[in-house]
Each structure stands twice: as C-alpha cells, then as structure tokens.
mmCIF file of C-alpha atoms in Angstrom:
data_model
loop_
_atom_site.group_PDB
_atom_site.id
_atom_site.type_symbol
_atom_site.label_atom_id
_atom_site.label_comp_id
_atom_site.label_asym_id
_atom_site.label_seq_id
_atom_site.Cartn_x
_atom_site.Cartn_y
_atom_site.Cartn_z
ATOM 1 C CA UNK A 580 -36.139 12.279 -2.139
ATOM 2 C CA UNK A 581 -35.033 7.639 -2.366
ATOM 3 C CA UNK A 582 -35.960 7.777 -5.890
ATOM 4 C CA UNK A 583 -34.636 10.722 -7.399
ATOM 5 C CA UNK A 584 -31.873 10.773 -9.910
ATOM 6 C CA UNK A 585 -28.945 11.768 -7.862
ATOM 7 C CA UNK A 586 -26.742 12.681 -11.391
ATOM 8 C CA UNK A 587 -28.369 15.203 -13.134
ATOM 9 C CA UNK A 588 -25.178 17.217 -14.329
ATOM 10 C CA UNK A 589 -23.348 15.816 -17.026
ATOM 11 C CA UNK A 590 -20.556 12.927 -17.022
ATOM 12 C CA UNK A 591 -17.425 14.172 -17.652
ATOM 13 C CA UNK A 592 -15.992 12.074 -20.592
ATOM 14 C CA UNK A 593 -12.462 11.900 -19.728
ATOM 15 C CA UNK A 594 -13.361 10.819 -15.711
ATOM 16 C CA UNK A 595 -16.593 8.578 -17.436
ATOM 17 C CA UNK A 596 -13.178 6.911 -19.300
ATOM 18 C CA UNK A 597 -10.781 6.919 -16.868
ATOM 19 C CA UNK A 598 -13.579 5.133 -14.405
ATOM 20 C CA UNK A 599 -14.031 2.044 -17.229
ATOM 21 C CA UNK A 600 -9.943 2.158 -17.735
ATOM 22 C CA UNK A 601 -9.634 1.668 -14.138
ATOM 23 C CA UNK A 602 -12.132 -1.016 -13.084
ATOM 24 C CA UNK A 603 -10.274 -2.780 -16.747
ATOM 25 C CA UNK A 604 -6.988 -2.454 -15.615
ATOM 26 C CA UNK A 605 -5.874 -6.134 -15.863
ATOM 27 C CA UNK A 606 -6.780 -6.498 -19.630
ATOM 28 C CA UNK A 607 -4.140 -3.786 -20.366
ATOM 29 C CA UNK A 608 -1.642 -5.232 -18.170
ATOM 30 C CA UNK A 609 1.891 -5.870 -19.723
ATOM 31 C CA UNK A 610 4.787 -7.343 -18.404
ATOM 32 C CA UNK A 611 7.427 -4.745 -19.207
ATOM 33 C CA UNK A 612 10.675 -4.933 -17.691
ATOM 34 C CA UNK A 613 9.763 -2.242 -15.309
ATOM 35 C CA UNK A 614 6.738 -3.532 -13.793
ATOM 36 C CA UNK A 615 8.679 -6.410 -13.826
ATOM 37 C CA UNK A 616 11.090 -4.390 -11.617
ATOM 38 C CA UNK A 617 8.633 -2.878 -9.995
ATOM 39 C CA UNK A 618 6.661 -6.127 -8.484
ATOM 40 C CA UNK A 619 9.995 -7.285 -7.568
ATOM 41 C CA UNK A 620 10.549 -4.457 -5.199
ATOM 42 C CA UNK A 621 7.227 -4.535 -3.286
ATOM 43 C CA UNK A 622 6.980 -8.730 -3.356
ATOM 44 C CA UNK A 623 10.301 -9.202 -2.502
ATOM 45 C CA UNK A 624 12.473 -6.876 -1.412
ATOM 46 C CA UNK A 625 10.787 -4.177 0.890
ATOM 47 C CA UNK A 626 8.924 -7.618 2.923
ATOM 48 C CA UNK A 627 12.451 -8.807 3.311
ATOM 49 C CA UNK A 628 13.220 -5.486 4.680
ATOM 50 C CA UNK A 629 10.515 -5.323 6.795
ATOM 51 C CA UNK A 630 10.928 -9.074 8.118
ATOM 52 C CA UNK A 631 14.391 -8.364 9.044
ATOM 53 C CA UNK A 632 13.722 -4.976 10.921
ATOM 54 C CA UNK A 633 10.943 -6.546 12.648
ATOM 55 C CA UNK A 634 13.723 -9.317 13.911
ATOM 56 C CA UNK A 635 16.296 -7.836 14.503
ATOM 57 C CA UNK A 636 13.900 -5.666 16.985
ATOM 58 C CA UNK A 637 12.070 -8.507 18.705
ATOM 59 C CA UNK A 638 11.648 -7.596 22.142
ATOM 60 C CA UNK A 639 13.904 -5.092 22.241
ATOM 61 C CA UNK A 640 11.482 -2.433 23.467
ATOM 62 C CA UNK A 641 8.666 -2.665 26.214
ATOM 63 C CA UNK A 642 6.462 -0.228 26.125
ATOM 64 C CA UNK A 643 3.899 -1.719 28.303
ATOM 65 C CA UNK A 644 3.697 -0.499 32.064
ATOM 66 C CA UNK A 645 6.253 2.036 31.419
ATOM 67 C CA UNK A 646 6.341 5.752 33.226
ATOM 68 C CA UNK A 647 7.768 8.834 32.528
ATOM 69 C CA UNK A 648 11.570 8.463 33.126
ATOM 70 C CA UNK A 649 11.574 4.552 32.285
ATOM 71 C CA UNK A 650 13.665 3.102 30.003
ATOM 72 C CA UNK A 651 12.376 1.664 27.065
ATOM 73 C CA UNK A 652 14.738 -0.152 25.671
ATOM 74 C CA UNK A 653 15.428 -3.603 27.337
ATOM 75 C CA UNK A 654 19.066 -4.458 26.919
#
C-alpha cells in the first residue's frame, strides 16, 4: 500500500495554476499605493493599537485565584 500512486484522478488545471502562483507569489508582487497602505496598516497601525490597549490595561485585571463573586478589576 505504501508504494501505490495516490493521484489517480486527473488534476484540475486551474487548481494547479493557482498552486503554482501562490508558491511563486514573490515573483509577481508589485508595490502599488494599495499594497503600501495595507502593509503600513498591518505593520504599523495594528501593532500600535494592540500595544496601546496592552499598556493601558496592564495590571488592571487579576484572573488568578478568583472565585465566584470576587471582583476581577484591581482598581
């Protein structure tokens, strides 16, 4: 069983082309205003927002060893 070919069905040419394109996407990438804006958002704005929320809520909640009815917020 281990040596038998597993792809007995014909491969769909569109799926093969999609697989090749996604594997070689770096060859076809081009900087446009849209890709620059998306990159700026995901590399700058999103981490800044997550960092701001993490900094402002640091130490605000203590979830360790709480029982039902205990208050979660520390201040």
